[in-house]
């Protein structure tokens, strides 16, 4: 069965600093990869997704992620964070040809002024 | 385009009581999901529908949880009787059917507190 691991439960960072949120997955078959963001008291919103093609994927709000098949990783990055990026970030996968969306445990990004 | 609607937003009940949550997906979305998100954890898939059929309910505690999507549109999730450990946010999501690479759209969730 596939699984998603987010190694960092919390990431504190100062405003305008770069940030990387780590995500690793395990699956014996091809997967599609997603990053979702959850702002306080709101539902989840899609940041970006990797389906195929270029391994570097750009999303909303200046975020990007790189798919690394050999390391089974899909780390999320932003070169310069803003206070408004403070939120919970979830990595998720679906198996090829299924609609079953499996989430990691989440990483809380806290941006300080 | 209207988003995924859920109600109620908040619910407080005593243990052993029953509770029901309602979800109306985005129009035309055939796939509907219910997730349970316990504080500090990622969303856990409880049940997945495609139209009015169940695709996956392997993690649904069937002795107390039930869900239906009778006409392939809106859905209800019921807990009967509730336990303290059921305190969580229940998220509903929907997506277009047919492929695994489509975006799932989430509602704001129902926060359940069992006391």
PDB file of N, CA, C and O in Angstrom, chain B residues 13-56:
ATOM      1  N   UNK B  13     -21.627  17.219  20.923  1.00  0.00           N
ATOM      2  CA  UNK B  13     -22.573  16.216  21.405  1.00  0.00           C
ATOM      3  C   UNK B  13     -21.944  15.457  22.550  1.00  0.00           C
ATOM      4  O   UNK B  13     -20.728  15.491  22.760  1.00  0.00           O
ATOM      5  N   UNK B  14     -22.798  14.766  23.295  1.00  0.00           N
ATOM      6  CA  UNK B  14     -22.289  13.906  24.355  1.00  0.00           C
ATOM      7  C   UNK B  14     -22.003  12.519  23.792  1.00  0.00           C
ATOM      8  O   UNK B  14     -22.613  12.112  22.795  1.00  0.00           O
ATOM      9  N   UNK B  15     -21.078  11.825  24.438  1.00  0.00           N
ATOM     10  CA  UNK B  15     -20.774  10.470  23.978  1.00  0.00           C
ATOM     11  C   UNK B  15     -22.037   9.621  24.046  1.00  0.00           C
ATOM     12  O   UNK B  15     -22.916   9.843  24.863  1.00  0.00           O
ATOM     13  N   UNK B  16     -22.116   8.700  23.116  1.00  0.00           N
ATOM     14  CA  UNK B  16     -23.240   7.779  22.925  1.00  0.00           C
ATOM     15  C   UNK B  16     -24.409   8.417  22.182  1.00  0.00           C
ATOM     16  O   UNK B  16     -25.355   7.705  21.841  1.00  0.00           O
ATOM     17  N   UNK B  17     -24.321   9.732  21.923  1.00  0.00           N
ATOM     18  CA  UNK B  17     -25.361  10.347  21.091  1.00  0.00           C
ATOM     19  C   UNK B  17     -25.063  10.099  19.619  1.00  0.00           C
ATOM     20  O   UNK B  17     -23.990   9.612  19.252  1.00  0.00           O
ATOM     21  N   UNK B  18     -26.022  10.449  18.777  1.00  0.00           N
ATOM     22  CA  UNK B  18     -25.871  10.305  17.333  1.00  0.00           C
ATOM     23  C   UNK B  18     -25.683  11.673  16.699  1.00  0.00           C
ATOM     24  O   UNK B  18     -26.127  12.694  17.241  1.00  0.00           O
ATOM     25  N   UNK B  19     -25.042  11.684  15.535  1.00  0.00           N
ATOM     26  CA  UNK B  19     -24.822  12.940  14.827  1.00  0.00           C
ATOM     27  C   UNK B  19     -24.767  12.640  13.322  1.00  0.00           C
ATOM     28  O   UNK B  19     -24.383  11.536  12.917  1.00  0.00           O
ATOM     29  N   UNK B  20     -25.172  13.622  12.535  1.00  0.00           N
ATOM     30  CA  UNK B  20     -25.126  13.469  11.080  1.00  0.00           C
ATOM     31  C   UNK B  20     -24.545  14.720  10.456  1.00  0.00           C
ATOM     32  O   UNK B  20     -24.829  15.834  10.903  1.00  0.00           O
ATOM     33  N   UNK B  21     -23.747  14.508   9.419  1.00  0.00           N
ATOM     34  CA  UNK B  21     -23.144  15.614   8.675  1.00  0.00           C
ATOM     35  C   UNK B  21     -23.633  15.528   7.232  1.00  0.00           C
ATOM     36  O   UNK B  21     -23.820  14.441   6.692  1.00  0.00           O
ATOM     37  N   UNK B  22     -23.738  16.701   6.626  1.00  0.00           N
ATOM     38  CA  UNK B  22     -24.242  16.759   5.246  1.00  0.00           C
ATOM     39  C   UNK B  22     -23.215  17.401   4.338  1.00  0.00           C
ATOM     40  O   UNK B  22     -22.478  18.311   4.740  1.00  0.00           O
ATOM     41  N   UNK B  23     -23.145  16.926   3.108  1.00  0.00           N
ATOM     42  CA  UNK B  23     -22.210  17.463   2.129  1.00  0.00           C
ATOM     43  C   UNK B  23     -22.883  17.565   0.772  1.00  0.00           C
ATOM     44  O   UNK B  23     -23.522  16.609   0.307  1.00  0.00           O
ATOM     45  N   UNK B  24     -22.726  18.711   0.122  1.00  0.00           N
ATOM     46  CA  UNK B  24     -23.188  18.892  -1.252  1.00  0.00           C
ATOM     47  C   UNK B  24     -21.972  19.183  -2.125  1.00  0.00           C
ATOM     48  O   UNK B  24     -21.347  20.232  -1.979  1.00  0.00           O
ATOM     49  N   UNK B  25     -21.600  18.266  -3.005  1.00  0.00           N
ATOM     50  CA  UNK B  25     -20.374  18.458  -3.798  1.00  0.00           C
ATOM     51  C   UNK B  25     -20.572  19.486  -4.910  1.00  0.00           C
ATOM     52  O   UNK B  25     -21.681  19.976  -5.132  1.00  0.00           O
ATOM     53  N   UNK B  26     -19.502  19.772  -5.599  1.00  0.00           N
ATOM     54  CA  UNK B  26     -19.568  20.655  -6.760  1.00  0.00           C
ATOM     55  C   UNK B  26     -20.394  19.964  -7.842  1.00  0.00           C
ATOM     56  O   UNK B  26     -20.242  18.752  -8.081  1.00  0.00           O
ATOM     57  N   UNK B  27     -21.236  20.746  -8.491  1.00  0.00           N
ATOM     58  CA  UNK B  27     -22.121  20.200  -9.513  1.00  0.00           C
ATOM     59  C   UNK B  27     -21.339  19.470 -10.598  1.00  0.00           C
ATOM     60  O   UNK B  27     -20.333  19.977 -11.111  1.00  0.00           O
ATOM     61  N   UNK B  28     -21.754  18.250 -10.896  1.00  0.00           N
ATOM     62  CA  UNK B  28     -21.104  17.484 -11.952  1.00  0.00           C
ATOM     63  C   UNK B  28     -19.959  16.608 -11.484  1.00  0.00           C
ATOM     64  O   UNK B  28     -19.423  15.811 -12.259  1.00  0.00           O
ATOM     65  N   UNK B  29     -19.571  16.743 -10.216  1.00  0.00           N
ATOM     66  CA  UNK B  29     -18.483  15.910  -9.697  1.00  0.00           C
ATOM     67  C   UNK B  29     -19.041  14.558  -9.276  1.00  0.00           C
ATOM     68  O   UNK B  29     -19.883  14.465  -8.398  1.00  0.00           O
ATOM     69  N   UNK B  30     -18.524  13.507  -9.884  1.00  0.00           N
ATOM     70  CA  UNK B  30     -19.045  12.175  -9.621  1.00  0.00           C
ATOM     71  C   UNK B  30     -18.406  11.532  -8.388  1.00  0.00           C
ATOM     72  O   UNK B  30     -19.002  10.668  -7.754  1.00  0.00           O
ATOM     73  N   UNK B  31     -17.176  11.945  -8.066  1.00  0.00           N
ATOM     74  CA  UNK B  31     -16.476  11.323  -6.938  1.00  0.00           C
ATOM     75  C   UNK B  31     -16.618  12.186  -5.692  1.00  0.00           C
ATOM     76  O   UNK B  31     -16.407  13.401  -5.744  1.00  0.00           O
ATOM     77  N   UNK B  32     -16.985  11.555  -4.590  1.00  0.00           N
ATOM     78  CA  UNK B  32     -17.159  12.262  -3.322  1.00  0.00           C
ATOM     79  C   UNK B  32     -16.415  11.490  -2.234  1.00  0.00           C
ATOM     80  O   UNK B  32     -16.457  10.262  -2.175  1.00  0.00           O
ATOM     81  N   UNK B  33     -15.690  12.253  -1.413  1.00  0.00           N
ATOM     82  CA  UNK B  33     -14.893  11.661  -0.336  1.00  0.00           C
ATOM     83  C   UNK B  33     -15.345  12.229   1.015  1.00  0.00           C
ATOM     84  O   UNK B  33     -15.685  13.409   1.112  1.00  0.00           O
ATOM     85  N   UNK B  34     -15.264  11.400   2.044  1.00  0.00           N
ATOM     86  CA  UNK B  34     -15.340  11.858   3.431  1.00  0.00           C
ATOM     87  C   UNK B  34     -14.016  11.533   4.103  1.00  0.00           C
ATOM     88  O   UNK B  34     -13.534  10.396   4.041  1.00  0.00           O
ATOM     89  N   UNK B  35     -13.438  12.555   4.737  1.00  0.00           N
ATOM     90  CA  UNK B  35     -12.199  12.386   5.483  1.00  0.00           C
ATOM     91  C   UNK B  35     -12.435  12.757   6.950  1.00  0.00           C
ATOM     92  O   UNK B  35     -13.233  13.635   7.274  1.00  0.00           O
ATOM     93  N   UNK B  36     -11.664  12.109   7.819  1.00  0.00           N
ATOM     94  CA  UNK B  36     -11.634  12.466   9.233  1.00  0.00           C
ATOM     95  C   UNK B  36     -10.252  13.053   9.536  1.00  0.00           C
ATOM     96  O   UNK B  36      -9.231  12.434   9.230  1.00  0.00           O
ATOM     97  N   UNK B  37     -10.242  14.254  10.088  1.00  0.00           N
ATOM     98  CA  UNK B  37      -8.971  14.889  10.423  1.00  0.00           C
ATOM     99  C   UNK B  37      -8.920  15.148  11.927  1.00  0.00           C
ATOM    100  O   UNK B  37      -9.535  16.095  12.418  1.00  0.00           O
ATOM    101  N   UNK B  38      -8.184  14.307  12.623  1.00  0.00           N
ATOM    102  CA  UNK B  38      -7.981  14.489  14.057  1.00  0.00           C
ATOM    103  C   UNK B  38      -6.913  15.544  14.265  1.00  0.00           C
ATOM    104  O   UNK B  38      -5.966  15.656  13.468  1.00  0.00           O
ATOM    105  N   UNK B  39      -7.043  16.327  15.315  1.00  0.00           N
ATOM    106  CA  UNK B  39      -6.133  17.434  15.578  1.00  0.00           C
ATOM    107  C   UNK B  39      -4.678  16.977  15.533  1.00  0.00           C
ATOM    108  O   UNK B  39      -4.301  16.015  16.198  1.00  0.00           O
ATOM    109  N   UNK B  40      -3.889  17.658  14.706  1.00  0.00           N
ATOM    110  CA  UNK B  40      -2.472  17.332  14.614  1.00  0.00           C
ATOM    111  C   UNK B  40      -2.132  16.226  13.646  1.00  0.00           C
ATOM    112  O   UNK B  40      -0.970  15.834  13.526  1.00  0.00           O
ATOM    113  N   UNK B  41      -3.138  15.700  12.951  1.00  0.00           N
ATOM    114  CA  UNK B  41      -2.908  14.626  11.990  1.00  0.00           C
ATOM    115  C   UNK B  41      -3.389  15.027  10.602  1.00  0.00           C
ATOM    116  O   UNK B  41      -4.118  15.996  10.438  1.00  0.00           O
ATOM    117  N   UNK B  42      -2.964  14.254   9.609  1.00  0.00           N
ATOM    118  CA  UNK B  42      -3.456  14.474   8.265  1.00  0.00           C
ATOM    119  C   UNK B  42      -4.835  13.875   8.081  1.00  0.00           C
ATOM    120  O   UNK B  42      -5.265  13.020   8.861  1.00  0.00           O
ATOM    121  N   UNK B  43      -5.553  14.314   7.072  1.00  0.00           N
ATOM    122  CA  UNK B  43      -6.880  13.746   6.801  1.00  0.00           C
ATOM    123  C   UNK B  43      -6.796  12.253   6.500  1.00  0.00           C
ATOM    124  O   UNK B  43      -5.922  11.823   5.745  1.00  0.00           O
ATOM    125  N   UNK B  44      -7.697  11.493   7.088  1.00  0.00           N
ATOM    126  CA  UNK B  44      -7.771  10.055   6.848  1.00  0.00           C
ATOM    127  C   UNK B  44      -9.032   9.752   6.069  1.00  0.00           C
ATOM    128  O   UNK B  44     -10.129  10.133   6.493  1.00  0.00           O
ATOM    129  N   UNK B  45      -8.889   9.058   4.945  1.00  0.00           N
ATOM    130  CA  UNK B  45     -10.039   8.737   4.111  1.00  0.00           C
ATOM    131  C   UNK B  45     -10.947   7.751   4.827  1.00  0.00           C
ATOM    132  O   UNK B  45     -10.516   6.679   5.250  1.00  0.00           O
ATOM    133  N   UNK B  46     -12.218   8.120   4.970  1.00  0.00           N
ATOM    134  CA  UNK B  46     -13.204   7.220   5.567  1.00  0.00           C
ATOM    135  C   UNK B  46     -13.950   6.443   4.492  1.00  0.00           C
ATOM    136  O   UNK B  46     -14.106   5.226   4.579  1.00  0.00           O
ATOM    137  N   UNK B  47     -14.428   7.163   3.483  1.00  0.00           N
ATOM    138  CA  UNK B  47     -15.217   6.526   2.447  1.00  0.00           C
ATOM    139  C   UNK B  47     -15.139   7.343   1.171  1.00  0.00           C
ATOM    140  O   UNK B  47     -15.023   8.565   1.222  1.00  0.00           O
ATOM    141  N   UNK B  48     -15.175   6.646   0.048  1.00  0.00           N
ATOM    142  CA  UNK B  48     -15.133   7.272  -1.279  1.00  0.00           C
ATOM    143  C   UNK B  48     -16.275   6.727  -2.111  1.00  0.00           C
ATOM    144  O   UNK B  48     -16.458   5.510  -2.224  1.00  0.00           O
ATOM    145  N   UNK B  49     -17.055   7.638  -2.671  1.00  0.00           N
ATOM    146  CA  UNK B  49     -18.157   7.280  -3.566  1.00  0.00           C
ATOM    147  C   UNK B  49     -17.808   7.662  -4.996  1.00  0.00           C
ATOM    148  O   UNK B  49     -17.149   8.666  -5.248  1.00  0.00           O
ATOM    149  N   UNK B  50     -18.279   6.863  -5.934  1.00  0.00           N
ATOM    150  CA  UNK B  50     -18.319   7.290  -7.331  1.00  0.00           C
ATOM    151  C   UNK B  50     -19.785   7.189  -7.726  1.00  0.00           C
ATOM    152  O   UNK B  50     -20.358   6.106  -7.750  1.00  0.00           O
ATOM    153  N   UNK B  51     -20.366   8.344  -8.034  1.00  0.00           N
ATOM    154  CA  UNK B  51     -21.819   8.476  -8.195  1.00  0.00           C
ATOM    155  C   UNK B  51     -22.458   7.976  -6.890  1.00  0.00           C
ATOM    156  O   UNK B  51     -22.100   8.451  -5.830  1.00  0.00           O
ATOM    157  N   UNK B  52     -23.348   7.006  -6.926  1.00  0.00           N
ATOM    158  CA  UNK B  52     -23.947   6.562  -5.672  1.00  0.00           C
ATOM    159  C   UNK B  52     -23.376   5.241  -5.189  1.00  0.00           C
ATOM    160  O   UNK B  52     -23.919   4.633  -4.251  1.00  0.00           O
ATOM    161  N   UNK B  53     -22.272   4.795  -5.799  1.00  0.00           N
ATOM    162  CA  UNK B  53     -21.653   3.542  -5.388  1.00  0.00           C
ATOM    163  C   UNK B  53     -20.416   3.762  -4.544  1.00  0.00           C
ATOM    164  O   UNK B  53     -19.684   4.732  -4.746  1.00  0.00           O
ATOM    165  N   UNK B  54     -20.173   2.863  -3.594  1.00  0.00           N
ATOM    166  CA  UNK B  54     -19.006   2.947  -2.727  1.00  0.00           C
ATOM    167  C   UNK B  54     -17.789   2.350  -3.430  1.00  0.00           C
ATOM    168  O   UNK B  54     -17.827   1.204  -3.877  1.00  0.00           O
ATOM    169  N   UNK B  55     -16.719   3.151  -3.527  1.00  0.00           N
ATOM    170  CA  UNK B  55     -15.475   2.687  -4.139  1.00  0.00           C
ATOM    171  C   UNK B  55     -14.536   2.113  -3.086  1.00  0.00           C
ATOM    172  O   UNK B  55     -13.888   1.087  -3.289  1.00  0.00           O
ATOM    173  N   UNK B  56     -14.490   2.791  -1.932  1.00  0.00           N
ATOM    174  CA  UNK B  56     -13.571   2.365  -0.862  1.00  0.00           C
ATOM    175  C   UNK B  56     -14.151   2.794   0.477  1.00  0.00           C
ATOM    176  O   UNK B  56     -14.431   3.974   0.669  1.00  0.00           O
TER     177      UNK B  56
END
